[in-house]
Coordinates of C-alpha atoms in Angstrom, one line a residue:
M1 CA 130.7 -10.8 11.7
L2 CA 128.1 -8.5 13.2
Y3 CA 125.5 -9.2 10.1
H4 CA 125.9 -13.1 11.1
N5 CA 125.5 -11.9 15.1
G6 CA 122.7 -9.8 14.5
L7 CA 120.7 -12.4 12.0
K8 CA 121.8 -15.3 14.7
Q9 CA 119.9 -12.7 17.2
G10 CA 116.6 -12.1 15.3
L11 CA 116.3 -16.0 14.8
Q12 CA 116.6 -16.9 18.6
A13 CA 114.1 -13.7 19.5
F14 CA 111.6 -14.8 16.5
R15 CA 111.8 -19.0 17.8
Q16 CA 110.9 -17.5 21.7
R17 CA 107.5 -15.3 20.4
R18 CA 105.4 -18.8 20.8
I19 CA 103.5 -17.8 18.0
N20 CA 100.9 -21.2 18.4
A21 CA 100.5 -19.8 22.1
S22 CA 100.4 -16.1 21.8
T23 CA 99.1 -13.4 19.7
Y24 CA 101.7 -12.2 16.6
T25 CA 100.4 -8.9 14.7
S26 CA 102.0 -7.3 11.6
R27 CA 100.1 -4.5 10.2
S28 CA 96.5 -5.6 10.0
L29 CA 97.6 -9.3 10.6
H30 CA 96.9 -11.2 13.0
Y31 CA 97.9 -14.4 13.9
D32 CA 97.0 -16.8 16.9
G33 CA 96.5 -19.8 15.5
R34 CA 92.5 -19.3 14.7
N35 CA 91.3 -18.9 11.2
R36 CA 90.4 -15.1 10.9
L37 CA 88.9 -13.7 7.6
S38 CA 91.6 -10.6 8.1
N39 CA 94.2 -13.2 6.9
V40 CA 92.6 -14.5 4.4
W41 CA 92.3 -12.3 0.8
T42 CA 88.4 -12.9 0.1
P43 CA 88.1 -9.9 -2.6
S44 CA 83.8 -10.9 -3.1
Q45 CA 81.9 -7.8 -4.4
S46 CA 78.0 -6.4 -2.1
K47 CA 76.9 -5.9 -5.5
K48 CA 75.3 -8.1 -8.8
L49 CA 78.2 -8.1 -11.5
A50 CA 75.6 -7.2 -14.1
D51 CA 72.1 -5.9 -12.9
T52 CA 70.5 -6.8 -16.4
V53 CA 71.2 -10.2 -16.3
P54 CA 70.2 -12.7 -13.5
E55 CA 73.0 -14.4 -11.9
D56 CA 74.5 -17.8 -12.6
A57 CA 76.6 -20.0 -10.3
H58 CA 79.8 -18.8 -12.0
D59 CA 78.5 -15.4 -11.5
L60 CA 78.6 -15.7 -7.6
L61 CA 81.8 -17.8 -7.9
V62 CA 83.2 -14.7 -9.2
R63 CA 81.3 -12.2 -7.2
A64 CA 81.8 -13.8 -3.6
G65 CA 85.8 -14.7 -4.6
F66 CA 86.5 -17.6 -5.0
L67 CA 88.1 -17.4 -8.6
R68 CA 89.1 -14.9 -11.7
Q69 CA 89.4 -15.5 -15.6
A70 CA 92.7 -15.5 -16.6
H71 CA 91.5 -15.6 -20.6
S72 CA 88.4 -17.5 -22.3
G73 CA 88.2 -21.2 -20.5
I74 CA 91.1 -20.4 -18.3
F75 CA 90.6 -19.3 -13.9
H76 CA 92.6 -18.8 -11.8
L77 CA 91.0 -20.0 -8.0
L78 CA 91.3 -17.7 -5.1
P79 CA 92.1 -18.4 -1.5
L80 CA 88.4 -19.9 -1.0
G81 CA 87.6 -21.8 -4.1
L82 CA 91.4 -23.1 -3.5
R83 CA 90.3 -24.2 -0.3
V84 CA 87.4 -25.8 -1.7
Q85 CA 89.0 -27.6 -4.7
D86 CA 91.7 -28.8 -1.1
K87 CA 88.6 -30.4 0.6
I88 CA 87.5 -32.1 -2.5
E89 CA 90.7 -33.3 -3.2
R90 CA 90.8 -34.9 0.3
L91 CA 87.6 -36.5 -0.4
V92 CA 89.3 -38.4 -3.3
D93 CA 92.6 -39.4 -1.5
K94 CA 90.4 -40.9 1.1
H95 CA 88.4 -43.3 -1.6
M96 CA 91.2 -43.5 -3.8
L97 CA 93.4 -45.3 -0.7
A98 CA 90.1 -47.3 0.5
L99 CA 90.4 -49.1 -3.1
G100 CA 94.2 -49.6 -2.8
A101 CA 95.2 -46.8 -4.9
S102 CA 98.6 -45.3 -5.2
K103 CA 98.9 -41.8 -6.2
V104 CA 101.3 -40.6 -9.3
S105 CA 101.9 -37.4 -10.1
L106 CA 102.2 -37.0 -13.9
S107 CA 103.5 -34.6 -16.4
S108 CA 101.5 -32.5 -18.2
L109 CA 103.1 -32.6 -21.3
T110 CA 102.9 -35.7 -23.0
S111 CA 104.4 -36.5 -26.5
E112 CA 102.5 -36.7 -29.9
S113 CA 104.0 -40.2 -31.0
L114 CA 102.6 -42.0 -28.0
W115 CA 99.4 -40.9 -29.1
Q116 CA 99.8 -41.5 -32.7
R117 CA 100.8 -45.3 -31.4
S118 CA 97.4 -45.6 -29.8
G119 CA 95.5 -44.0 -32.7
R120 CA 94.0 -41.2 -31.4
L121 CA 96.5 -38.2 -32.2
E122 CA 93.9 -37.2 -34.6
K123 CA 90.8 -39.4 -34.2
G124 CA 88.4 -37.3 -33.7
R125 CA 89.5 -34.9 -31.4
G126 CA 92.6 -33.4 -33.2
S127 CA 91.5 -30.0 -33.3
E128 CA 90.9 -30.2 -29.3
F129 CA 94.8 -30.6 -28.9
F130 CA 97.2 -27.8 -27.1
R131 CA 100.1 -28.7 -29.6
L132 CA 103.9 -27.2 -28.9
E133 CA 107.5 -28.2 -30.0
D134 CA 110.6 -27.8 -27.9
R135 CA 113.8 -26.4 -29.3
K136 CA 114.9 -29.7 -31.1
G137 CA 111.7 -30.2 -32.5
T138 CA 109.9 -33.0 -30.5
K139 CA 106.2 -32.8 -30.8
M140 CA 104.1 -32.4 -27.7
L141 CA 100.9 -32.0 -26.2
L142 CA 99.3 -30.9 -23.1
S143 CA 97.7 -34.0 -22.0
P144 CA 93.9 -34.1 -21.9
T145 CA 94.1 -37.2 -20.5
H146 CA 96.9 -39.9 -19.6
E147 CA 95.5 -43.4 -20.9
E148 CA 99.1 -43.3 -23.0
E149 CA 101.7 -42.1 -20.3
I150 CA 100.6 -44.5 -17.7
T151 CA 100.2 -47.4 -20.3
T152 CA 103.9 -46.7 -20.9
I153 CA 105.2 -46.6 -17.8
V154 CA 103.7 -49.6 -16.1
A155 CA 104.5 -51.6 -19.7
N156 CA 108.1 -50.8 -18.8
A157 CA 107.6 -51.9 -14.9
V158 CA 105.3 -54.9 -14.8
H159 CA 105.9 -58.4 -16.1
S160 CA 104.0 -60.9 -14.4
H161 CA 100.6 -61.8 -13.4
K162 CA 102.0 -61.5 -9.8
Q163 CA 102.2 -57.9 -9.5
L164 CA 98.6 -57.4 -10.4
P165 CA 96.0 -56.3 -9.8
L166 CA 97.5 -52.3 -10.2
R167 CA 95.7 -49.1 -9.5
L168 CA 97.0 -45.9 -9.6
Y169 CA 95.4 -42.2 -9.5
Q170 CA 96.4 -38.7 -9.4
V171 CA 95.0 -35.0 -9.5
S172 CA 96.1 -33.0 -12.3
R173 CA 95.8 -30.3 -14.6
K174 CA 94.4 -31.3 -17.7
Y175 CA 94.1 -29.4 -20.9
R176 CA 91.0 -29.9 -23.8
D177 CA 91.6 -26.5 -26.7
E178 CA 87.5 -26.1 -26.2
A179 CA 86.1 -24.5 -29.2
R180 CA 83.3 -22.9 -27.1
P181 CA 84.7 -22.6 -23.3
R182 CA 80.8 -21.8 -21.3
Q183 CA 79.4 -21.8 -17.9
G184 CA 82.6 -21.2 -16.0
L185 CA 84.5 -23.9 -14.5
L186 CA 81.8 -26.6 -16.4
R187 CA 83.3 -26.1 -19.5
G188 CA 86.6 -24.7 -19.7
R189 CA 90.0 -25.4 -21.3
E190 CA 91.8 -26.0 -18.1
F191 CA 90.7 -28.2 -15.4
I192 CA 91.3 -30.6 -12.6
M193 CA 90.7 -34.1 -12.5
N194 CA 90.8 -37.2 -11.0
D195 CA 92.1 -40.0 -13.0
L196 CA 92.1 -43.7 -11.8
Y197 CA 93.7 -46.3 -14.1
T198 CA 93.6 -50.0 -13.1
F199 CA 95.4 -52.9 -14.8
D200 CA 94.3 -56.3 -14.3
S201 CA 95.5 -59.7 -15.8
T202 CA 92.1 -61.3 -17.1
E203 CA 89.1 -59.3 -17.9
E204 CA 86.8 -61.1 -15.2
S205 CA 89.2 -59.5 -12.7
A206 CA 89.0 -56.3 -14.4
R207 CA 84.8 -56.1 -14.7
A208 CA 85.1 -56.5 -10.7
T209 CA 87.7 -54.0 -10.1
Y210 CA 85.3 -51.9 -12.2
D211 CA 82.1 -53.0 -10.0
D212 CA 84.7 -51.5 -7.0
V213 CA 85.3 -48.5 -8.6
R214 CA 82.0 -47.7 -9.0
T215 CA 81.0 -48.4 -5.2
A216 CA 84.0 -46.0 -4.6
Y217 CA 82.7 -43.0 -6.7
C218 CA 79.2 -43.6 -5.2
A219 CA 80.6 -43.5 -1.8
L220 CA 82.0 -40.5 -2.8
L221 CA 79.2 -38.4 -3.8
D222 CA 77.5 -40.0 -0.8
D223 CA 79.8 -37.8 1.5
L224 CA 78.8 -34.6 -0.3
R225 CA 75.0 -35.8 0.5
L226 CA 73.7 -34.0 -2.6
P227 CA 71.7 -36.1 -4.8
Y228 CA 73.1 -37.7 -8.3
L229 CA 72.1 -39.8 -11.0
V230 CA 74.6 -43.0 -12.5
A231 CA 73.8 -43.8 -16.2
S232 CA 75.2 -45.9 -18.4
A233 CA 76.9 -44.2 -20.9
D234 CA 78.7 -44.1 -24.6
S235 CA 82.6 -45.0 -24.0
G236 CA 83.3 -42.5 -27.5
N237 CA 87.0 -42.0 -28.3
M238 CA 88.0 -43.4 -24.6
G239 CA 87.3 -46.4 -26.1
G240 CA 86.1 -49.9 -24.6
N241 CA 82.6 -51.0 -24.5
L242 CA 81.4 -50.4 -21.0
S243 CA 81.1 -47.4 -19.2
H244 CA 78.8 -45.3 -16.9
E245 CA 78.5 -41.0 -15.8
Y246 CA 77.6 -39.8 -12.6
H247 CA 75.9 -36.5 -12.8
F248 CA 73.9 -34.3 -10.5
A249 CA 70.3 -33.3 -11.8
S250 CA 70.8 -29.7 -12.6
K251 CA 68.9 -27.2 -15.1
A252 CA 72.3 -25.8 -16.0
G253 CA 73.2 -29.2 -17.4
E254 CA 74.2 -30.3 -21.1
D255 CA 73.1 -33.6 -20.6
T256 CA 70.1 -35.3 -20.0
V257 CA 69.8 -38.2 -18.2
I258 CA 66.9 -41.0 -19.2
K259 CA 65.3 -42.6 -15.6
C260 CA 63.0 -45.2 -15.4
V261 CA 60.7 -44.8 -12.0
Q262 CA 60.4 -48.4 -11.7
C263 CA 63.6 -50.4 -12.5
D264 CA 67.5 -49.3 -12.2
Y265 CA 67.2 -47.8 -16.2
S266 CA 69.6 -45.3 -16.8
V267 CA 71.3 -43.8 -19.6
N268 CA 72.6 -41.0 -21.1
E269 CA 70.7 -39.8 -23.9
E270 CA 73.1 -40.2 -26.3
L271 CA 72.5 -44.2 -25.9
Y272 CA 69.1 -44.3 -25.7
T273 CA 67.0 -45.6 -28.9
G274 CA 64.1 -46.7 -26.8
R275 CA 60.9 -48.7 -28.4
Q276 CA 59.6 -47.9 -31.6
V277 CA 56.3 -45.5 -31.8
S278 CA 52.8 -45.9 -33.7
A279 CA 52.0 -43.4 -36.3
G280 CA 48.9 -41.6 -34.5
S281 CA 46.1 -39.5 -36.6
D282 CA 48.3 -36.8 -37.3
G283 CA 50.1 -39.3 -40.1
V284 CA 54.1 -39.3 -39.9
E285 CA 57.0 -36.9 -41.0
W286 CA 60.1 -37.1 -42.5
T287 CA 63.7 -36.2 -41.9
F288 CA 66.4 -37.0 -44.0
M289 CA 70.5 -37.2 -43.1
I290 CA 73.3 -37.7 -45.1
S291 CA 76.6 -39.8 -44.9
R292 CA 79.6 -39.2 -44.8
D293 CA 80.8 -40.5 -48.4
R294 CA 77.6 -39.0 -49.6
R295 CA 76.5 -42.2 -51.0
T296 CA 73.9 -43.0 -49.4
L297 CA 70.9 -41.0 -48.0
L298 CA 68.8 -41.2 -45.0
A299 CA 65.3 -41.2 -44.9
I300 CA 63.7 -41.1 -41.2
S301 CA 60.0 -41.3 -40.7
Y302 CA 58.6 -41.3 -37.4
P303 CA 55.1 -40.1 -35.5
A304 CA 54.2 -36.4 -36.2
G305 CA 54.8 -34.2 -33.4
W306 CA 58.1 -36.3 -32.0
Q307 CA 61.9 -35.1 -33.0
V308 CA 64.2 -37.4 -34.4
N309 CA 66.7 -39.3 -32.3
T310 CA 70.5 -38.2 -33.8
Y311 CA 72.2 -40.9 -31.5
A312 CA 69.7 -43.1 -32.7
V313 CA 70.1 -42.6 -36.2
K314 CA 74.2 -42.5 -35.5
R315 CA 73.4 -46.2 -34.2
A316 CA 72.0 -48.0 -36.8
F317 CA 73.8 -45.8 -39.4
P318 CA 77.7 -44.9 -37.7
D319 CA 78.7 -43.6 -41.2
V320 CA 75.8 -40.6 -41.0
D321 CA 77.3 -36.9 -41.0
A322 CA 74.5 -35.3 -38.3
S323 CA 77.0 -32.3 -39.2
V324 CA 75.2 -31.6 -42.6
E325 CA 72.2 -28.8 -42.6
A326 CA 70.9 -29.1 -45.7
P327 CA 71.6 -32.8 -46.8
L328 CA 68.6 -33.1 -49.7
E329 CA 70.6 -29.8 -51.7
L330 CA 74.1 -31.1 -51.1
W331 CA 72.2 -34.7 -52.3
K332 CA 71.0 -32.6 -55.5
A333 CA 74.5 -31.0 -56.2
P334 CA 76.3 -31.3 -59.3
T335 CA 79.5 -33.3 -57.8
V336 CA 77.2 -35.4 -55.5
A337 CA 75.3 -36.5 -58.1
N338 CA 78.3 -37.8 -60.5
L339 CA 78.7 -40.4 -57.5
A340 CA 78.5 -44.3 -58.5
G341 CA 76.3 -46.5 -56.3
R342 CA 74.4 -44.1 -54.3
T343 CA 71.6 -45.7 -51.7
I344 CA 68.8 -44.2 -50.6
R345 CA 67.7 -45.9 -46.8
W346 CA 64.8 -45.6 -45.0
L347 CA 64.9 -45.6 -41.3
G348 CA 61.7 -46.0 -39.3
E349 CA 58.9 -47.4 -38.1
S350 CA 58.5 -51.3 -37.8
R351 CA 56.7 -53.3 -41.0
L352 CA 55.2 -55.1 -38.5
D353 CA 51.8 -53.4 -39.9
A354 CA 52.8 -52.9 -43.9
S355 CA 54.3 -55.0 -46.5
E356 CA 56.8 -54.3 -47.9
E357 CA 55.7 -52.7 -51.3
A358 CA 53.7 -50.8 -49.2
H359 CA 56.8 -49.1 -47.5
T360 CA 58.3 -49.0 -50.8
S361 CA 55.6 -46.8 -51.8
R362 CA 55.4 -44.3 -48.6
L363 CA 59.3 -43.9 -49.1
A364 CA 58.7 -43.0 -52.8
H365 CA 56.0 -40.6 -52.4
A366 CA 58.2 -38.6 -49.7
L367 CA 60.9 -39.0 -52.2
R368 CA 58.9 -36.9 -54.5
K369 CA 57.6 -34.1 -52.3
V370 CA 61.1 -33.1 -51.7
G371 CA 62.0 -33.5 -55.4
I372 CA 63.4 -37.1 -55.4
Q373 CA 62.5 -39.6 -58.5
A374 CA 63.3 -42.9 -56.4
E375 CA 63.3 -44.4 -59.6
S376 CA 67.0 -43.4 -59.9
F377 CA 68.3 -45.0 -57.0
S378 CA 68.9 -48.4 -55.5
L379 CA 66.2 -48.6 -52.3
D380 CA 67.0 -49.7 -48.7
I381 CA 63.7 -50.5 -46.8
S382 CA 65.2 -53.4 -44.8
D383 CA 64.4 -52.8 -40.7
S384 CA 67.4 -54.8 -39.4
T385 CA 68.4 -51.9 -37.1
T386 CA 68.5 -53.4 -34.1
D387 CA 70.0 -52.8 -30.3
N388 CA 71.0 -55.7 -28.6
G389 CA 68.1 -57.7 -30.6
Q390 CA 65.3 -55.1 -30.3
P391 CA 63.7 -52.5 -32.9
I392 CA 65.8 -49.4 -32.7
G393 CA 63.3 -46.4 -32.1
F394 CA 64.2 -42.8 -34.1
T395 CA 62.5 -40.6 -31.6
K396 CA 63.7 -38.9 -28.7
A397 CA 62.1 -39.8 -25.4
Q398 CA 59.8 -37.6 -23.6
D399 CA 58.8 -37.8 -20.1
G400 CA 56.4 -40.4 -19.4
D401 CA 56.9 -42.7 -22.2
K402 CA 57.0 -46.7 -21.7
C403 CA 60.2 -48.0 -20.0
P404 CA 62.2 -50.1 -22.6
S405 CA 63.2 -52.3 -20.1
C406 CA 60.5 -53.2 -17.9
T407 CA 56.7 -53.3 -18.3
P408 CA 55.4 -51.4 -15.9
G409 CA 58.1 -48.4 -15.9
H410 CA 57.5 -45.1 -17.4
L411 CA 60.4 -42.9 -18.1
T412 CA 61.7 -39.7 -16.2
L413 CA 63.7 -36.7 -18.0
H414 CA 66.7 -34.9 -16.3
K415 CA 68.9 -32.1 -17.5
A416 CA 72.1 -32.8 -15.7
V417 CA 75.9 -31.8 -15.1
E418 CA 78.4 -34.8 -15.6
I419 CA 80.9 -35.0 -13.1
G420 CA 82.2 -38.4 -13.2
H421 CA 83.0 -41.4 -15.7
T422 CA 84.4 -44.8 -15.3
F423 CA 85.5 -46.5 -18.5
H424 CA 85.8 -50.5 -18.7
L425 CA 88.8 -50.6 -21.1
G426 CA 89.6 -54.2 -21.7
T427 CA 92.7 -53.8 -24.1
R428 CA 92.5 -51.0 -25.8
Y429 CA 95.7 -49.4 -25.2
S430 CA 97.7 -52.4 -23.5
E431 CA 97.9 -53.9 -27.2
P432 CA 98.6 -50.8 -28.8
L433 CA 101.7 -49.7 -26.2
G434 CA 102.4 -53.3 -26.2
L435 CA 101.4 -53.6 -21.9
R436 CA 101.9 -57.2 -21.9
I437 CA 102.4 -59.4 -19.1
S438 CA 103.5 -63.2 -17.9
D439 CA 100.4 -65.5 -17.3
A440 CA 99.8 -68.2 -14.7
N441 CA 100.6 -70.4 -17.7
N442 CA 103.9 -68.8 -18.4
S443 CA 102.4 -67.3 -22.0
Q444 CA 102.3 -63.6 -22.7
S445 CA 99.3 -62.3 -22.5
L446 CA 97.9 -58.5 -22.8
V447 CA 96.8 -56.4 -19.7
H448 CA 92.8 -55.6 -19.0
M449 CA 92.5 -52.1 -18.0
G450 CA 90.1 -49.3 -16.8
C451 CA 90.0 -45.5 -16.4
H452 CA 87.9 -43.7 -14.4
G453 CA 87.6 -39.9 -13.6
I454 CA 86.1 -37.4 -11.1
G455 CA 85.6 -33.5 -12.7
V456 CA 87.1 -32.0 -9.6
S457 CA 87.1 -28.3 -10.5
R458 CA 83.6 -29.1 -12.2
L459 CA 82.3 -30.4 -9.3
I460 CA 82.9 -27.1 -7.9
A461 CA 80.6 -25.2 -10.3
A462 CA 78.0 -28.1 -10.5
A463 CA 78.2 -27.7 -6.6
A464 CA 77.5 -24.3 -6.7
S465 CA 74.8 -24.4 -9.5
L466 CA 72.9 -27.1 -7.5
L467 CA 72.3 -25.0 -4.4
A468 CA 72.9 -21.6 -5.2
D469 CA 69.6 -19.4 -4.1
E470 CA 69.0 -15.4 -4.6
K471 CA 71.5 -14.6 -1.5
G472 CA 74.7 -16.5 -2.6
L473 CA 76.2 -19.8 -3.0
N474 CA 75.5 -22.8 -0.2
W475 CA 78.1 -25.1 0.3
P476 CA 77.2 -29.1 1.2
V477 CA 79.5 -29.2 4.7
A478 CA 82.1 -31.1 3.7
I479 CA 83.6 -29.1 0.6
A480 CA 82.7 -25.7 2.3
P481 CA 85.6 -23.5 2.5
Y482 CA 84.9 -23.1 6.2
S483 CA 81.4 -24.2 7.8
A484 CA 80.7 -21.9 10.3
I485 CA 81.6 -18.0 10.1
I486 CA 81.7 -16.3 13.5
I487 CA 80.0 -12.5 13.7
A488 CA 80.0 -10.8 16.5
A489 CA 77.5 -7.5 16.6
R490 CA 78.9 -4.6 18.7
K491 CA 78.1 -6.0 22.2
A492 CA 80.8 -8.9 21.6
S493 CA 84.2 -8.4 22.1
A494 CA 87.3 -10.3 20.6
E495 CA 87.8 -12.5 23.6
D496 CA 83.6 -13.5 23.7
V497 CA 84.3 -14.2 19.6
Q498 CA 87.2 -16.6 20.8
I499 CA 85.6 -18.2 23.2
V500 CA 83.1 -19.8 20.7
Y501 CA 85.4 -20.4 18.3
D502 CA 87.9 -22.3 20.8
S503 CA 84.9 -24.2 22.3
L504 CA 83.5 -25.7 18.6
Q505 CA 87.3 -26.3 17.5
Q506 CA 87.6 -28.7 21.2
S507 CA 83.9 -30.1 21.3
S508 CA 83.3 -30.9 17.4
G509 CA 86.2 -30.5 15.1
V510 CA 83.7 -27.5 13.3
D511 CA 85.7 -26.0 10.5
A512 CA 85.0 -22.0 11.9
I513 CA 86.0 -18.7 10.5
I514 CA 86.1 -16.1 12.0
D515 CA 85.1 -12.6 10.4
D516 CA 87.3 -10.0 12.5
R517 CA 87.3 -7.4 9.9
T518 CA 87.2 -4.4 11.9
D519 CA 86.0 -2.1 9.0
L520 CA 82.5 -3.7 7.8
S521 CA 79.6 -3.2 9.5
T522 CA 77.4 -5.8 11.1
G523 CA 75.0 -5.9 8.2
W524 CA 77.6 -6.2 5.0
K525 CA 79.7 -9.0 7.0
L526 CA 76.4 -11.2 7.4
R527 CA 75.1 -10.4 3.2
D528 CA 78.7 -11.2 2.5
A529 CA 78.3 -14.4 4.6
D530 CA 75.3 -15.7 2.3
T531 CA 77.0 -14.5 -0.8
I532 CA 80.1 -16.7 0.2
G533 CA 77.6 -19.5 1.3
Y534 CA 78.8 -20.7 4.7
P535 CA 76.6 -23.4 5.9
F536 CA 76.1 -21.9 9.7
I537 CA 76.3 -18.4 10.3
V538 CA 76.8 -17.8 14.2
V539 CA 76.1 -14.2 15.2
L540 CA 77.4 -13.0 19.1
G541 CA 74.1 -10.5 19.1
N542 CA 71.9 -9.0 22.4
A543 CA 71.2 -12.2 23.4
W544 CA 75.5 -12.9 24.0
P545 CA 75.9 -10.4 27.1
E546 CA 72.6 -11.6 28.9
R547 CA 72.2 -14.9 28.7
R548 CA 75.5 -16.4 27.0
A549 CA 72.9 -17.2 23.9
V550 CA 73.8 -17.1 20.0
E551 CA 72.5 -16.8 16.7
L552 CA 72.6 -19.7 14.8
Q553 CA 71.7 -19.4 11.0
C554 CA 71.2 -22.3 8.5
R555 CA 69.9 -20.9 5.4
R556 CA 69.3 -24.2 3.7
L557 CA 67.5 -25.9 6.4
G558 CA 65.6 -22.4 6.9
V559 CA 66.9 -22.3 10.2
K560 CA 67.6 -19.1 12.3
E561 CA 67.1 -19.6 15.9
E562 CA 69.1 -18.6 19.7
V563 CA 71.0 -21.3 21.1
R564 CA 73.3 -21.9 24.4
A565 CA 76.7 -21.4 23.4
E566 CA 77.3 -24.7 25.5
D567 CA 75.0 -26.4 23.2
L568 CA 76.2 -24.5 19.5
A569 CA 78.4 -27.2 18.6
H570 CA 76.1 -30.6 19.4
R571 CA 72.8 -28.3 17.3
I572 CA 75.5 -27.1 14.8
A573 CA 76.5 -31.2 14.8
E574 CA 73.2 -32.3 14.6
M575 CA 71.8 -30.0 11.5
S576 CA 75.1 -31.0 9.6
A577 CA 73.6 -34.6 9.3
R578 CA 70.6 -33.6 7.5
L579 CA 72.8 -31.4 5.0

């Protein structure tokens, strides 16, 4: 009884403290409803992690206290990093809800049997799975994506065209056993993704939905106020025949986006086939590749000084094994030489300027130079390798090349980081997984699907990489952990700082935080603020007691100016519109 009475009295006393209205202090923690750095764990470091190596964005994220590595390709988000992630997720929610999408949360575990039914279990990505079994021997996967699961859920719940269109999205963890994790969050083995899955009763409505999603994704990226590129892309293992990628142009990027300066032509290099290039005075060079079944040797001719576009070769001859480093040696190997029906196929410049006999002679001459007698094989010199009716060019794009889509345009190449992808899937998953509905004619028809994704954790790293400078990170206002930090020099009191903080909250809702750490100097706090990358730094210095003015700093805009306290919120809002 005494214990219960004591507990009751303690609870009553706690309720009477009015925490939101007054101040509650425990040890070094200070609670009064205001954001304070003394209450946020920010294990930042003032010195570079390694003086001998230039810092990249990942190094800065670690040094600034946003994340820590747990294992190769796997990271823990700390309070500042989680706050950035939360803001990205809120942006995602905003634009997904505007599309009429409902939010779900799918399990990270999926069964191998579903992936077998869709045909994706071993097709090109079997080694990327994290596999496990439960105590009953059921084979499971850590999901790298959720097309199979969401299709099965909808197949069991949707049976009529009147229940469509349907749009479902989530923000969840995904897993991929990446062979070479690198660049921190940009290519990890565990990552956060926004997935949007769309379901329509007809191909026409599905393509209209696809356009709506593209518009929504562009609107989301517009909110970040960072330059981005949209490029036509290869659908790859995901399936379908229509897809687009969304990129930040960045030197740290692993993709190359090829864009015309005149028209809307914009493609990932994986889709580029370009125009054929005529050989100059330096003549022609040859590259050789071999097919997966080892029965076909590809002889690719191209103007000297250029590079072979492997992606274009794959489009012309999908069975090529581009991973073979020494195709000629393999072609000559005894085990391959015994294969019947071997063919040498020519790929290269158009035959507009030469006869079939002339090209046969050129190919035979090139083969003799590498020790192969053309007479021993069947030669295929047909030039029927086209892409949408246009002859395929087998050289990589270069800055200044003519645009394959318009006459006056020329191409520019951009290294880029992919942050999103949209896919029109058609019936790629609804057919093997039995997602059918009763249509307007009371007949059974397949549902047309789309899947779309924004890499949330990838976007954190990409934005950090895009704006970082020699002083530290530089966050966009929309996703900064805090948009402004308030730092007091010696002549400003805690009450003065609170006045400035409260005025920002009341007049503009600026997401500010107070640096009230008493064991650190003003200089250290300023350097730390630059490292973390707050868009705005507000300093209460000498001008505060004299003129009730603060120093406002914005590194991205190169601004360091004195602003009266009553004008501070307006000035921050004015500059935010330019960030």
